[in-house]
PDB file of C-alpha atoms and ligand atoms in Angstrom:
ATOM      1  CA  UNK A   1       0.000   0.000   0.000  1.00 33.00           C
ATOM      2  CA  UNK A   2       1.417   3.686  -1.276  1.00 36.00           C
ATOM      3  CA  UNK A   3       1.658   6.060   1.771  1.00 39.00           C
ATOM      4  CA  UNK A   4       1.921   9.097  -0.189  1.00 37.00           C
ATOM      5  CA  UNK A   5      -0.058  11.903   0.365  1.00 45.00           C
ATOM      6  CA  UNK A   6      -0.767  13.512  -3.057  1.00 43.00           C
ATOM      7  CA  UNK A   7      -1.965  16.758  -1.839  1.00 52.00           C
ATOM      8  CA  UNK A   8      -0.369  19.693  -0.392  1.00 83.00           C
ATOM      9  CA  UNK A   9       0.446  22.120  -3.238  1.00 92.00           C
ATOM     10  CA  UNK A  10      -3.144  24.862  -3.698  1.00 93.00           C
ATOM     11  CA  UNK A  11      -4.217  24.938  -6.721  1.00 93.00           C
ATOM     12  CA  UNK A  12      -3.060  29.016  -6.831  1.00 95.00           C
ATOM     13  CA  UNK A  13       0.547  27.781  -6.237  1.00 96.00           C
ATOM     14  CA  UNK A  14       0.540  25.431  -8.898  1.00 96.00           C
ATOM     15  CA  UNK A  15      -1.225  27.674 -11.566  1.00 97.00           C
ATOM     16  CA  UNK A  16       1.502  30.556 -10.880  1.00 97.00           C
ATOM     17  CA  UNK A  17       4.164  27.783 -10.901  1.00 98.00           C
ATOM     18  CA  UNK A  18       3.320  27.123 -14.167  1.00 98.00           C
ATOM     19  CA  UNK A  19       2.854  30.679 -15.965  1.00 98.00           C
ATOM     20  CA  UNK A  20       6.184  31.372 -14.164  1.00 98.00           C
ATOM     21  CA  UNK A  21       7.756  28.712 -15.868  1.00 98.00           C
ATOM     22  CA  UNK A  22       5.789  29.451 -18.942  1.00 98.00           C
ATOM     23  CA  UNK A  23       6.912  32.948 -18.643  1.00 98.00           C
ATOM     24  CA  UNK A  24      10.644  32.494 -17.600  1.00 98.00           C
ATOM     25  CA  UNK A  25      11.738  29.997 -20.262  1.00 98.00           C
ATOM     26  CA  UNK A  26       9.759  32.105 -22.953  1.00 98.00           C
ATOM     27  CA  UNK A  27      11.638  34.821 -21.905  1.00 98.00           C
ATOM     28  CA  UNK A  28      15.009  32.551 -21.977  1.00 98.00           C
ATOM     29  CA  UNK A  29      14.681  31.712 -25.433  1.00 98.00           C
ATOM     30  CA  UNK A  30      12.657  35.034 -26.907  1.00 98.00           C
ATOM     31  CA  UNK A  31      15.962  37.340 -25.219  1.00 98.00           C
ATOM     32  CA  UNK A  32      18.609  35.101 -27.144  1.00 98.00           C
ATOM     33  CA  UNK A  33      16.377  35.381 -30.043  1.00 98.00           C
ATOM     34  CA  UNK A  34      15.651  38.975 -30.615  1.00 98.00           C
ATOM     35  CA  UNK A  35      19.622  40.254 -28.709  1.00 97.00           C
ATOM     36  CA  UNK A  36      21.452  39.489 -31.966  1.00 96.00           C
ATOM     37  CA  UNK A  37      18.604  40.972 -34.419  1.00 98.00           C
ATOM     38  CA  UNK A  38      19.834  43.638 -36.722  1.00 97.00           C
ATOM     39  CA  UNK A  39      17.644  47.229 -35.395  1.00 97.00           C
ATOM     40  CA  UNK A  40      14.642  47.176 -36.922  1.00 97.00           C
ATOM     41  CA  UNK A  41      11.308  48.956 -35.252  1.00 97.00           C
ATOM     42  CA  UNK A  42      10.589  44.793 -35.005  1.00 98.00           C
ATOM     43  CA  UNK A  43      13.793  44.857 -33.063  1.00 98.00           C
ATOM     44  CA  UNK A  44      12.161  47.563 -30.136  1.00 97.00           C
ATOM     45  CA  UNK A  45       9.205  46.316 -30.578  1.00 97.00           C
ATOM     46  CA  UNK A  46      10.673  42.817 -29.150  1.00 98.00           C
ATOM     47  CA  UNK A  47      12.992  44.590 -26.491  1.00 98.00           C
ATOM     48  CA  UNK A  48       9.961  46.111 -25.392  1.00 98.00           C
ATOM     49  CA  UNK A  49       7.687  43.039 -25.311  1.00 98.00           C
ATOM     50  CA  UNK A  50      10.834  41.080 -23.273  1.00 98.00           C
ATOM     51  CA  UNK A  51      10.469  43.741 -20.849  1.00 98.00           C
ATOM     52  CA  UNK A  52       6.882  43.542 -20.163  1.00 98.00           C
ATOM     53  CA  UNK A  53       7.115  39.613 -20.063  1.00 98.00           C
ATOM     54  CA  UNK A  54      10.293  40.615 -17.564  1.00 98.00           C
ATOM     55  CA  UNK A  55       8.374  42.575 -14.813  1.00 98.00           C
ATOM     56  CA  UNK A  56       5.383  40.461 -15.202  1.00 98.00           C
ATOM     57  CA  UNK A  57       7.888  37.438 -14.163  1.00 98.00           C
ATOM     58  CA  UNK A  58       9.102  39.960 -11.115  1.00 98.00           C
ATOM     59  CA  UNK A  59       5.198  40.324 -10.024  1.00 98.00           C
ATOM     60  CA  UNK A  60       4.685  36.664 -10.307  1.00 98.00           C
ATOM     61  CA  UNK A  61       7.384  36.090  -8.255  1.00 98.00           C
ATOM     62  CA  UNK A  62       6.396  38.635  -5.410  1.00 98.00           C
ATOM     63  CA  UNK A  63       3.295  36.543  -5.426  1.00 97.00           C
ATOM     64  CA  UNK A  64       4.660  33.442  -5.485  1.00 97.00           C
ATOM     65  CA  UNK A  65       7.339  34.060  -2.590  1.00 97.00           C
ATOM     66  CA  UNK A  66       4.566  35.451  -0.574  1.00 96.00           C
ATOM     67  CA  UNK A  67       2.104  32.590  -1.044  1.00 94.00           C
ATOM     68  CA  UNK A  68       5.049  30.291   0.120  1.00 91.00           C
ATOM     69  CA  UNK A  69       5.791  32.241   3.477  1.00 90.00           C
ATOM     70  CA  UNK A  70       1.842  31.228   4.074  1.00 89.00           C
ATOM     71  CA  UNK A  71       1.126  28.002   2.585  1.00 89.00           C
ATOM     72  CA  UNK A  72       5.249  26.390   2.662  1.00 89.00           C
ATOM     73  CA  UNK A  73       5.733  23.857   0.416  1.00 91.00           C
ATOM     74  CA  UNK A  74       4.599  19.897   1.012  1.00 92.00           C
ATOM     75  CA  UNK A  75       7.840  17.966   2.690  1.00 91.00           C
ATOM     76  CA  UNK A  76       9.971  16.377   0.320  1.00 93.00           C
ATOM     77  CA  UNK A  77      10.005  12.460   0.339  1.00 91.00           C
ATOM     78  CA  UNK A  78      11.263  10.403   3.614  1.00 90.00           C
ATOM     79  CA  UNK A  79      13.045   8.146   0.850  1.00 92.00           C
ATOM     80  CA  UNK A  80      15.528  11.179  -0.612  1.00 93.00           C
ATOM     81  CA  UNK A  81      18.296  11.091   1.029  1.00 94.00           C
ATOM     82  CA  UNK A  82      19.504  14.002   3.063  1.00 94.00           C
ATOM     83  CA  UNK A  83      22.391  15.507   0.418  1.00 95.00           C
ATOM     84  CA  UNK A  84      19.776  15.533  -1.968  1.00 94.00           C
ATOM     85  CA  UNK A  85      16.766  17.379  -0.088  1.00 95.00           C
ATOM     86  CA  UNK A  86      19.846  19.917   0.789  1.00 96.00           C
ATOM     87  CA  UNK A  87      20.336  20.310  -2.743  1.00 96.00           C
ATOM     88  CA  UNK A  88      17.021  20.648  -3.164  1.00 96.00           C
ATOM     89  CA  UNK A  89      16.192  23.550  -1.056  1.00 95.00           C
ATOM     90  CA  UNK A  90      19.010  25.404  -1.849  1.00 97.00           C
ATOM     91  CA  UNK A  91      18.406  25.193  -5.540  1.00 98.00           C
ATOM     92  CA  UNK A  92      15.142  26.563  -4.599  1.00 97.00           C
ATOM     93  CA  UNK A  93      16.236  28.974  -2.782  1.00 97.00           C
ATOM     94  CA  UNK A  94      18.531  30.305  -5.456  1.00 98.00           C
ATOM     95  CA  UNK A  95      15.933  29.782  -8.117  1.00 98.00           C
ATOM     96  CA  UNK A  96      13.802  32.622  -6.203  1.00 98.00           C
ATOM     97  CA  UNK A  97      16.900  34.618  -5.709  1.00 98.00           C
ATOM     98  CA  UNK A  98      17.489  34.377  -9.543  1.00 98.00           C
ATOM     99  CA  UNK A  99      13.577  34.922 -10.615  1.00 98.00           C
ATOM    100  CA  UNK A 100      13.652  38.839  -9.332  1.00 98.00           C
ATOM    101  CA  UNK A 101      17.892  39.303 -10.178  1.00 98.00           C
ATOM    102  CA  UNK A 102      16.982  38.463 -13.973  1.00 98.00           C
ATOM    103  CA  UNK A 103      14.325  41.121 -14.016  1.00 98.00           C
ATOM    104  CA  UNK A 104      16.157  43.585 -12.063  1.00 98.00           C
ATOM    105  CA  UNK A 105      19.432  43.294 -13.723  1.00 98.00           C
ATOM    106  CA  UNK A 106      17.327  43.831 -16.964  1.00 98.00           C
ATOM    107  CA  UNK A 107      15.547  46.842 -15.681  1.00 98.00           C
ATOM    108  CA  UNK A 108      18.998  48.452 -14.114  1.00 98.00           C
ATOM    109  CA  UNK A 109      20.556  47.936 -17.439  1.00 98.00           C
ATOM    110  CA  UNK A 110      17.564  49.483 -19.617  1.00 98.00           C
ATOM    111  CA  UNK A 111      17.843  52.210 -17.141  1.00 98.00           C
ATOM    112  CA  UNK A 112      21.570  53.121 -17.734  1.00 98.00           C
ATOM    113  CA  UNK A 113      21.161  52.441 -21.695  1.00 98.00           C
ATOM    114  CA  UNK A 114      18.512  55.128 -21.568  1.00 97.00           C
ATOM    115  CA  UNK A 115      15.503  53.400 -22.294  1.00 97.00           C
ATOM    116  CA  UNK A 116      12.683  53.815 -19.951  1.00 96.00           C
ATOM    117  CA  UNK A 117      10.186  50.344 -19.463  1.00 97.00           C
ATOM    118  CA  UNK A 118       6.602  51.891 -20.193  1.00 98.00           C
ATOM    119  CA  UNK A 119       4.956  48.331 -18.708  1.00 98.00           C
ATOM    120  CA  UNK A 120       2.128  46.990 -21.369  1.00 98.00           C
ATOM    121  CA  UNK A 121       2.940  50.477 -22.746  1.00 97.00           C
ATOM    122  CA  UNK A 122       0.548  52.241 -20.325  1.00 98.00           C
ATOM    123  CA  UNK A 123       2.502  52.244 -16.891  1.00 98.00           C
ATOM    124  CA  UNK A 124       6.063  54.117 -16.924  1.00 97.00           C
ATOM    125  CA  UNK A 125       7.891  52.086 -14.663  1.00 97.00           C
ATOM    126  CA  UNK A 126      10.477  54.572 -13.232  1.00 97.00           C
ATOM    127  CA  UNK A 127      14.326  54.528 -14.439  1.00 97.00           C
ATOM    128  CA  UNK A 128      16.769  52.840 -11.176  1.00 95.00           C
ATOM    129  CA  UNK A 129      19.991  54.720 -12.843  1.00 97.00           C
ATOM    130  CA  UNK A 130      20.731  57.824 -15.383  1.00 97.00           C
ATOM    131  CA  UNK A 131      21.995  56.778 -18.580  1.00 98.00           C
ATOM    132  CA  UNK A 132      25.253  56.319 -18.478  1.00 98.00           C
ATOM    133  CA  UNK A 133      27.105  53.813 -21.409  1.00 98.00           C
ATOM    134  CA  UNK A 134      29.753  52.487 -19.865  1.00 98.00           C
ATOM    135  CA  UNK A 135      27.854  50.946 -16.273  1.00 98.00           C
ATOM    136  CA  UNK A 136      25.283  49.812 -19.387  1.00 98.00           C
ATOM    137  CA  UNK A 137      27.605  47.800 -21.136  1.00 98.00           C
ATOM    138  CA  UNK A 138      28.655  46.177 -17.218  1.00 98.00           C
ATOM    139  CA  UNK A 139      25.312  45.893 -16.586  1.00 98.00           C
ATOM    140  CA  UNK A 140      24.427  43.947 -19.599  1.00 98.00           C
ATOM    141  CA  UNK A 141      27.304  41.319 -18.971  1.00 98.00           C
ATOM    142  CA  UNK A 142      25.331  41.140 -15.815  1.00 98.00           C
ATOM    143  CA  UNK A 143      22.097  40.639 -17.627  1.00 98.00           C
ATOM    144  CA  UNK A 144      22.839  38.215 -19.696  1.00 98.00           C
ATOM    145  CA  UNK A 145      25.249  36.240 -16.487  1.00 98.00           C
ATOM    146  CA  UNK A 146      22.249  36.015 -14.243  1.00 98.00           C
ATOM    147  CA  UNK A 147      19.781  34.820 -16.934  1.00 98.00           C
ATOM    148  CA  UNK A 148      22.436  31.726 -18.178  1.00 98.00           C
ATOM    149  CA  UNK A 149      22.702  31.297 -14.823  1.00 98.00           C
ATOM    150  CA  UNK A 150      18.887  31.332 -14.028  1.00 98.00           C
ATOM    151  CA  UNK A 151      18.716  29.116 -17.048  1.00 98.00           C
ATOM    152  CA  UNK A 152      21.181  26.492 -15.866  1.00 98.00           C
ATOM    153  CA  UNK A 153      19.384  25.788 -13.075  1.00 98.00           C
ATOM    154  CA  UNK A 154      16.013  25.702 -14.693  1.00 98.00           C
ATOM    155  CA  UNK A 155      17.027  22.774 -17.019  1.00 98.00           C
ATOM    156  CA  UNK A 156      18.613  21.124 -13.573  1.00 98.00           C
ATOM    157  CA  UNK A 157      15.704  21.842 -11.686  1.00 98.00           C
ATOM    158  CA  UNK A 158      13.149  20.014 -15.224  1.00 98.00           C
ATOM    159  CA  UNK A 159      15.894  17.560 -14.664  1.00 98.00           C
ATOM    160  CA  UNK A 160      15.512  16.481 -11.245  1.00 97.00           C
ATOM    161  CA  UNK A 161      11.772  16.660 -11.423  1.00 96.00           C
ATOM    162  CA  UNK A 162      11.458  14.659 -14.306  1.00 96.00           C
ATOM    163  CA  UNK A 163      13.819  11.952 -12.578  1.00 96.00           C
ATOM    164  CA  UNK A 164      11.660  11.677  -9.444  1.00 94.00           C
ATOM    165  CA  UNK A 165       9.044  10.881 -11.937  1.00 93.00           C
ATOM    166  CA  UNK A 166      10.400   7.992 -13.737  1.00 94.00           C
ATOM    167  CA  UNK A 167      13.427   6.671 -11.425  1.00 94.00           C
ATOM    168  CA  UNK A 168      12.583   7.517  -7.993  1.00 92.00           C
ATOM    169  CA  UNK A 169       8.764   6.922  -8.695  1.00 92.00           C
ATOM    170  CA  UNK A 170       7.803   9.162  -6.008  1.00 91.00           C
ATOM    171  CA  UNK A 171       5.493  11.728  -5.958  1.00 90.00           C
ATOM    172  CA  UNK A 172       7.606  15.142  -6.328  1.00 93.00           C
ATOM    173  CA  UNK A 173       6.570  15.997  -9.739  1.00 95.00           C
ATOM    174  CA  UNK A 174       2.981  14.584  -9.523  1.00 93.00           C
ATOM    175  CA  UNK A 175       1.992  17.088  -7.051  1.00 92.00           C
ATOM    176  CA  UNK A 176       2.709  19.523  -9.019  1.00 95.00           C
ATOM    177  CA  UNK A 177       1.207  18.099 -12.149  1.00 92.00           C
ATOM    178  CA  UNK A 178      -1.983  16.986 -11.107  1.00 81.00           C
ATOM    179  CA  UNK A 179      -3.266  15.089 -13.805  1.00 84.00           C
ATOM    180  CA  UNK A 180      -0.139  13.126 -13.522  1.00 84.00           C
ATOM    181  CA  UNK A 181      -0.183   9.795 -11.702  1.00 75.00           C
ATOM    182  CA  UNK A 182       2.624   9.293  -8.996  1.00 72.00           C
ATOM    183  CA  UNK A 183       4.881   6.887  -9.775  1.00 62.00           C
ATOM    184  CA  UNK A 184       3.916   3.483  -9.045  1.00 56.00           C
ATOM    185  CA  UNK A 185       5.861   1.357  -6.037  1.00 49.00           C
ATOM    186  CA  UNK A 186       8.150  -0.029  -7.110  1.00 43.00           C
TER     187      UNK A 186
HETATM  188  C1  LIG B 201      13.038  36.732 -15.773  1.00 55.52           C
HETATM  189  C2  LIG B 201      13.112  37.787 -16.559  1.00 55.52           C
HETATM  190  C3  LIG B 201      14.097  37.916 -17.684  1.00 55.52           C
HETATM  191  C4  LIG B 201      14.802  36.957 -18.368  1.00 55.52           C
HETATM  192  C5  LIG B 201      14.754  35.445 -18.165  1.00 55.52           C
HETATM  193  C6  LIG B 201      15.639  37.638 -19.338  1.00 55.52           C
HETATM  194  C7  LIG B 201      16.490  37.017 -20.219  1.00 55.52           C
HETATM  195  C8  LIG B 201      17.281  37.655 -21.153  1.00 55.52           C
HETATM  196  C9  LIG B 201      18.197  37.024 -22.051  1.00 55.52           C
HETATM  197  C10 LIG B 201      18.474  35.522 -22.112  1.00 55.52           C
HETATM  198  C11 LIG B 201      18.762  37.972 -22.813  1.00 55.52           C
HETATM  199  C12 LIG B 201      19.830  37.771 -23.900  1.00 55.52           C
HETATM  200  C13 LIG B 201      21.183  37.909 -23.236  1.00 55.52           C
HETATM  201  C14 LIG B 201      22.328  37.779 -24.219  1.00 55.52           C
HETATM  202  O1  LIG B 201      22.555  36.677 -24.705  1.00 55.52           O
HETATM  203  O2  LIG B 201      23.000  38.792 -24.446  1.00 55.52           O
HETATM  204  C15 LIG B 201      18.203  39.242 -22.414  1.00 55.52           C
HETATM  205  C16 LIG B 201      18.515  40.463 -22.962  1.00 55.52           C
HETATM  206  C17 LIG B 201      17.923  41.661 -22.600  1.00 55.52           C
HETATM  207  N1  LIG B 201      17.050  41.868 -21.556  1.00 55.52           N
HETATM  208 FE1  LIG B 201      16.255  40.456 -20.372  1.00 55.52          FE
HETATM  209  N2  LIG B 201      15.414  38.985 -19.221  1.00 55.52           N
HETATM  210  C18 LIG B 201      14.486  39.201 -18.229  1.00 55.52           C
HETATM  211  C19 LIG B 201      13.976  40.414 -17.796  1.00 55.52           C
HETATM  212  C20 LIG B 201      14.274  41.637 -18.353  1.00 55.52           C
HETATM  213  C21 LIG B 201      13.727  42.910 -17.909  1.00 55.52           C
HETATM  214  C22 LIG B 201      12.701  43.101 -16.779  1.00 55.52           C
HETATM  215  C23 LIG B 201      14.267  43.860 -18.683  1.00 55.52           C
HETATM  216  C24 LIG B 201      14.078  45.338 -18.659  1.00 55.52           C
HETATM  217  C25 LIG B 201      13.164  45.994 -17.950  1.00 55.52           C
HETATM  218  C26 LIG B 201      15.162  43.199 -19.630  1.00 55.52           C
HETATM  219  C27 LIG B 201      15.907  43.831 -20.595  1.00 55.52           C
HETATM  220  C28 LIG B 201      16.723  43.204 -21.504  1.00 55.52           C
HETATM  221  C29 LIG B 201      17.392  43.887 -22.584  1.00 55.52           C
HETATM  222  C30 LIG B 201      17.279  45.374 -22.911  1.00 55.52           C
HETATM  223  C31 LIG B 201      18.154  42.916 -23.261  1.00 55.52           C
HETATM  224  C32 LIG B 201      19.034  43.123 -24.491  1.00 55.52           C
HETATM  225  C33 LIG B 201      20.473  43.252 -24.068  1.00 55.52           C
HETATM  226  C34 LIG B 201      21.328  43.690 -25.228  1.00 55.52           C
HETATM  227  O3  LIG B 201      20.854  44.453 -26.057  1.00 55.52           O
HETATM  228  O4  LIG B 201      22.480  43.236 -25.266  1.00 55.52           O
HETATM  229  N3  LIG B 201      15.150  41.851 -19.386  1.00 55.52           N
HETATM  230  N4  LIG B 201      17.326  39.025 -21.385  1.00 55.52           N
END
């Protein structure tokens, strides 16, 4: 008989875990895309979409971090050993730190390039630094460091889920997928 609990997760959590990631790896891949674009009005048009997507994945993750100080998250399995639930939480931890750097960084280094983030085109979102080129080019090494960075660890963190799915067989990945079956005991 399984003694996993399946639950634990609301249903909020999971549907802003989702856009999040839906959001973040968009972003991933649409920033590589349109950075080595020749300038074309497409070109802004892109930067500015990128930023929207950007400060929409900062709110999400204000949301998110304060759902989790309410509702924490469901214990990990009694089966994982303990270097790998250590692993675990950090990762987290440093996934959260990464979700608001990666905006940030994006929106300090728009500021000193001297374009102002107008969010959805309606709401000026106000400039951190005056322009100034040469912290812009710094600050776009920075970009681009935290977002490979951010990206590493999302393709470790897809990793790990997907192998509690289908080696460990435990429940990790279900709970967050609901219409996913735990894995069955083994
Ligand atoms: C989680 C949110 C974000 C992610 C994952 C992300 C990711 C990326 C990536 C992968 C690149 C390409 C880096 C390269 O290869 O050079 C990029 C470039 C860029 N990002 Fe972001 N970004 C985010 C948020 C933002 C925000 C909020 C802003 C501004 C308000 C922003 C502004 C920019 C700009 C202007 C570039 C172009 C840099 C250049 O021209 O060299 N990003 N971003």
């Amino acid at each position: 008989m399984s003694t996993r609990t399946r639950a634990d997760y609301t249903p909020i959590a999971i549907g802003l875990h989702w856009v999040a990631a839906i959001l973040i790896a968009g972003n991933l891949a649409f920033g590589l895309y349109m950075v080595d674009l020749v300038l074309t009005p497409a070109k802004l048009q892109y930067y500015s979409w990128h930023k929207w997507a950007g400060v929409t994945i900062f709110l999400l993750s204000g949301a998110r971090l304060l759902g989790r100080l309410g509702h924490p998250a469901p214990a990990l399995p009694d089966t994982m050993p303990a270097w790998q639930r250590l692993a675990a939480n950090a990762s987290h931890q440093v996934l959260y730190l990464l979700f608001f750097a990666a905006p940030v960084t994006g929106w300090l280094f728009s500021s000193a390039a001297g374009f102002q983030t107008v969010y959805f085109g309606v709401v000026p979102i106000p400039d951190l630094l005056e322009k100034n080129k040469e912290l812009a080019d710094v600050l776009r090494i920075v970009h681009r460091s935290v977002t490979y960075a951010l990206a590493t660890l999302v393709v470790l963190h897809s990793a790990a889920a997907i192998k509690h799915q289908l080696v460990d067989r435990d429940d990790v990945l279900s709970r967050m997928l609901p219409f996913l079956k735990p894995g069955p005991d083994r």
